[in-house]
Short mmCIF file of C-alpha atoms in Angstrom, two decimals:
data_model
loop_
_atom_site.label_atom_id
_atom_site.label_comp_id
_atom_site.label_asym_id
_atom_site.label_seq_id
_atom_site.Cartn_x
_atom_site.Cartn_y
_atom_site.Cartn_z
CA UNK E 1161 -0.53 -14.08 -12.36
CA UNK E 1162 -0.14 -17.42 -10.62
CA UNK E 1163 -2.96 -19.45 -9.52
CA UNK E 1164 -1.52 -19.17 -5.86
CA UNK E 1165 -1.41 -15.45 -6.38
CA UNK E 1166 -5.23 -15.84 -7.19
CA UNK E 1167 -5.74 -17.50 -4.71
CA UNK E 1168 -3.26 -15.68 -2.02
CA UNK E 1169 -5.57 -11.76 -3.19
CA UNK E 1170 -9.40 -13.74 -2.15
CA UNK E 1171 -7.44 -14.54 1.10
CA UNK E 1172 -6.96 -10.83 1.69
CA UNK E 1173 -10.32 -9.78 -0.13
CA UNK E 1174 -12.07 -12.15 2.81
CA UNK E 1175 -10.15 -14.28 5.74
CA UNK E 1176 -12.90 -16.33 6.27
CA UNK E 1177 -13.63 -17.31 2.55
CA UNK E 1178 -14.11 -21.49 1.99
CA UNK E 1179 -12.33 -23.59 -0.12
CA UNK E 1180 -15.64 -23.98 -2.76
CA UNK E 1181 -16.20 -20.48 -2.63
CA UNK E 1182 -12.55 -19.71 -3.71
CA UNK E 1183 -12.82 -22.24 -6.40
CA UNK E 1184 -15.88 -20.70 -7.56
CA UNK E 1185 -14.46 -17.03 -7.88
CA UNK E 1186 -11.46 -18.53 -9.36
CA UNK E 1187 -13.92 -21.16 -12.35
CA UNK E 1188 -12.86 -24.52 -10.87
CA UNK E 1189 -15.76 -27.16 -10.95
CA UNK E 1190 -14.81 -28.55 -7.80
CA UNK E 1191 -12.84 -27.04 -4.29
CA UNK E 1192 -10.09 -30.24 -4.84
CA UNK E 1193 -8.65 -28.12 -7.51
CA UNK E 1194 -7.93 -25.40 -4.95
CA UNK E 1195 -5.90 -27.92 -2.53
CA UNK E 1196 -4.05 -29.09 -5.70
CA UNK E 1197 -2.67 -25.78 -5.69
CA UNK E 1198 -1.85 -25.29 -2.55
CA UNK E 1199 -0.08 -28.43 -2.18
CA UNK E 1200 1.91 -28.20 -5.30
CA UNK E 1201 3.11 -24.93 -3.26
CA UNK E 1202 3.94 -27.21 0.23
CA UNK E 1203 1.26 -26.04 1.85
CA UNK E 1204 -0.84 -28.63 4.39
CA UNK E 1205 -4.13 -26.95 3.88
CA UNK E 1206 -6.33 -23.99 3.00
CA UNK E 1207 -5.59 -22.55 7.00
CA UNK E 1208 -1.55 -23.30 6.75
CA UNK E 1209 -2.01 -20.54 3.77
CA UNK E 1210 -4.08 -18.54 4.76
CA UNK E 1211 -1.60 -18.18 8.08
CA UNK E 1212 0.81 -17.48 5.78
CA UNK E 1213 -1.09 -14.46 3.59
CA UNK E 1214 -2.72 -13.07 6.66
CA UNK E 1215 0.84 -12.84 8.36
CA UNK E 1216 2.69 -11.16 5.85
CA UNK E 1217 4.69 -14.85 5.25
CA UNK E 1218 3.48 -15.23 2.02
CA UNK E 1219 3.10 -12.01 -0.29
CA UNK E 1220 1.51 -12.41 -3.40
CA UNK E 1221 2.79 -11.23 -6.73
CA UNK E 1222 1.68 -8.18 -8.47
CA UNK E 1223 -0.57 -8.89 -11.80
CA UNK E 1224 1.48 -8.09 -14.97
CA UNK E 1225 0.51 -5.30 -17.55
CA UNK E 1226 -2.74 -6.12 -18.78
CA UNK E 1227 -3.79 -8.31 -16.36
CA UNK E 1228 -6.91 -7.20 -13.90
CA UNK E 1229 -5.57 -6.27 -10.02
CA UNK E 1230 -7.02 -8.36 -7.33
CA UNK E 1231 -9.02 -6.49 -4.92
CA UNK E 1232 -6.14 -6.18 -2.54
CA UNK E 1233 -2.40 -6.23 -2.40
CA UNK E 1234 0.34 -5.89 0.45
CA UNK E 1235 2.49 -3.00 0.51
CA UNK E 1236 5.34 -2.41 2.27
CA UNK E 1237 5.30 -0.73 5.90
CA UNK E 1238 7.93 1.88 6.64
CA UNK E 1239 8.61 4.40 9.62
CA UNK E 1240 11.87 5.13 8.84
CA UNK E 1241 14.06 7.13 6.15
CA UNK E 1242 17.58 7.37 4.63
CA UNK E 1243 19.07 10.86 4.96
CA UNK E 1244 18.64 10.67 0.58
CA UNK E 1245 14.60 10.01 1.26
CA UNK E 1246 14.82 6.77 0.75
CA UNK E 1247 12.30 4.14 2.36
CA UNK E 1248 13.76 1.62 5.41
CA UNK E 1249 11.66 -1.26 5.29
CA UNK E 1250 11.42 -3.77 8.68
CA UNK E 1251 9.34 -6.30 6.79
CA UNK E 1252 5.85 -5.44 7.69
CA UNK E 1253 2.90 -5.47 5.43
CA UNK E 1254 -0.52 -4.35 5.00
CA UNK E 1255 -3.22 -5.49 2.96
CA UNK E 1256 -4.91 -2.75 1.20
CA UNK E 1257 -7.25 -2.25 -1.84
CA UNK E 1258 -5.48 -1.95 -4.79
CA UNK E 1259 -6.20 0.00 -7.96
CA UNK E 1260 -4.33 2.88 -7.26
CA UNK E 1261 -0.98 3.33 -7.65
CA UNK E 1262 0.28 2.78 -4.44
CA UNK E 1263 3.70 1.94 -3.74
CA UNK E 1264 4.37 1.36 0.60
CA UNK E 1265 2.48 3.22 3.50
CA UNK E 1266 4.46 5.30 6.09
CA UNK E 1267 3.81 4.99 9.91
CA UNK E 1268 3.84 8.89 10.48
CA UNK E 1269 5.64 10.01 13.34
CA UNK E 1270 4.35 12.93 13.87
CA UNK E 1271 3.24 15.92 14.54
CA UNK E 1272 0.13 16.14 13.99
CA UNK E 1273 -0.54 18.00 10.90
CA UNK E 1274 -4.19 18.99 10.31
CA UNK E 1275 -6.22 16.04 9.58
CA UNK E 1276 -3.34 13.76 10.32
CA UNK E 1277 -2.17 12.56 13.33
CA UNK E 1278 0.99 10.62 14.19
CA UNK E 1279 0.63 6.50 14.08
CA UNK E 1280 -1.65 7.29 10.99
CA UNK E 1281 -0.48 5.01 8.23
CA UNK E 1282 -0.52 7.06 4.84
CA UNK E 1283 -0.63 5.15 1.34
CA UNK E 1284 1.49 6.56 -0.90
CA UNK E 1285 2.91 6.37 -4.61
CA UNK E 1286 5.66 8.30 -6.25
CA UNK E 1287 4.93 12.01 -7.23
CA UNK E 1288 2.89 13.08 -10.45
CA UNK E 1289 2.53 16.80 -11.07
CA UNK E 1290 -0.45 15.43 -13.18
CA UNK E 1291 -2.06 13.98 -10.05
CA UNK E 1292 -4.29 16.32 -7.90
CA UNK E 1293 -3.55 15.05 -4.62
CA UNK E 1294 -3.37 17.68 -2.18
CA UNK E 1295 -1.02 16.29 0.45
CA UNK E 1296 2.55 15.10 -0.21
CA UNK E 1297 5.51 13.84 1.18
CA UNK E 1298 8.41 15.98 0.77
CA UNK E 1299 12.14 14.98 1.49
CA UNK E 1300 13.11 18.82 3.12
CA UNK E 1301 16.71 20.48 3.10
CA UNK E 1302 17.27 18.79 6.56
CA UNK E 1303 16.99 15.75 5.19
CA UNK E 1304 13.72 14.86 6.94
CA UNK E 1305 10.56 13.42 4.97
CA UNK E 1306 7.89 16.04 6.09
CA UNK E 1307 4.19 16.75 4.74
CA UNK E 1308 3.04 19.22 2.72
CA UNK E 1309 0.08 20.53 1.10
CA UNK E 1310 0.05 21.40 -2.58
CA UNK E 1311 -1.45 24.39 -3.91
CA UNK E 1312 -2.98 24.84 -7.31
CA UNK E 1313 -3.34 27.88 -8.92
CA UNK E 1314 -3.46 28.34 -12.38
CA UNK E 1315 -0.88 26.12 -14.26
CA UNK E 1316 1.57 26.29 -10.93
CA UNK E 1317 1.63 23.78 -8.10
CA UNK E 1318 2.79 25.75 -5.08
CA UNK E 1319 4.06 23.42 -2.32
CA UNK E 1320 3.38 24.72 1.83
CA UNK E 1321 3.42 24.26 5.14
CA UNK E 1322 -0.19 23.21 6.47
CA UNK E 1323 0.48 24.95 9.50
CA UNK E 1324 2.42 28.36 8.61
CA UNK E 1325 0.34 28.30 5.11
CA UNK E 1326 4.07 29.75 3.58
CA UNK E 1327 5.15 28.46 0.87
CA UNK E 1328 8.00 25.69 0.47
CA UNK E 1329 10.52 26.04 -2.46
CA UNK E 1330 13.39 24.04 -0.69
CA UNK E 1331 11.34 20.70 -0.73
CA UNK E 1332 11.54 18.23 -2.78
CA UNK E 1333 8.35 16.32 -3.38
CA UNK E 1334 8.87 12.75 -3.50
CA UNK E 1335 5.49 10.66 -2.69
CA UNK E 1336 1.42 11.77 -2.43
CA UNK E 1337 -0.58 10.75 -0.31
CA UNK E 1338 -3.61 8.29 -1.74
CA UNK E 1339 -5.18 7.37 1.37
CA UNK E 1340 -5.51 7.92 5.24
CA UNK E 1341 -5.80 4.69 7.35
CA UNK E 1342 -6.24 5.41 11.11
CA UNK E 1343 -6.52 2.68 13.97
CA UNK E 1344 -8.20 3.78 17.09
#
């Protein structure tokens, strides 16, 4: 990962962070080093950047195989689908811990399903029978991405409704849900 990445993730770990506190975390002897970077990037100053992280302007890299995640990471924003299931993105980012496997965050329309309400933003990543999340996203024989719960019993993952409790063999699902972020 770049040193701007580096830098770009301790941004989003903490806005307010310092110039000598970033070139701490990051082994530098002195906070200079941490304006070299950001100049060899044409940036004016440690604000001009951090303007740019904190406004989606500038999105840092992911770290390769092997290398540690930062704390945090932009994903992609969606509230919008193709008729095949396939995310419509308008830009928009969020900062959110990394770690998991997360791949973009839906704006849910609605309805409210449950513990979920519409405008809550859900984290997701791509489907893994092997992962025991108990929501998903499913892309239904309308053509609609709709939630679901999924069922465990035995060896078999059953997919419902969480309303009507019945069961949903027409689905497809596509993403599960990692996290729940709601603004009031």
């Amino acid at each position: 990962m770049q040193v701007i990445d580096q830098i770009a993730n301790l941004i989003l770990e903490d806005p307010l962070i310092t110039a000598s506190r970033i070139a701490r975390r990051l082994g530098y002897a002195e906070e200079k080093t941490v304006y070299y970077w950001l100049h060899k990037f044409h940036y004016s100053g440690l604000n001009a950047f951090k303007k740019a992280v904190l406004h989606g302007q500038y999105v840092p890299n992911r770290p390769a195989l092997g290398e540690a995640p930062g704390l945090y990471g932009r994903l992609p924003v969606t509230d919008r689908w193709t008729a095949e299931g396939k995310p419509i993105f308008d830009g928009d980012t969020l900062a959110v811990p990394s770690g998991a496997p997360a791949e973009l965050i839906w704006r849910y329309p609605g309805p409210p399903m449950l513990s979920i309400l519409p405008q809550d933003l859900l984290v997701l990543s791509a489907f893994d029978a092997n992962f025991k999340s108990p929501w998903l996203v499913v892309h239904g024989p309308d053509g609609l991405m709709q939630l679901r719960l999924s069922v465990q019993t035995g060896s078999h993952r059953l997919v419902v409704h969480p309303i009507t409790m019945e069961r949903d063999a027409k689905s497809h699902p596509v993403y599960q849900i990692l996290q729940l972020i709601r603004h009031y």
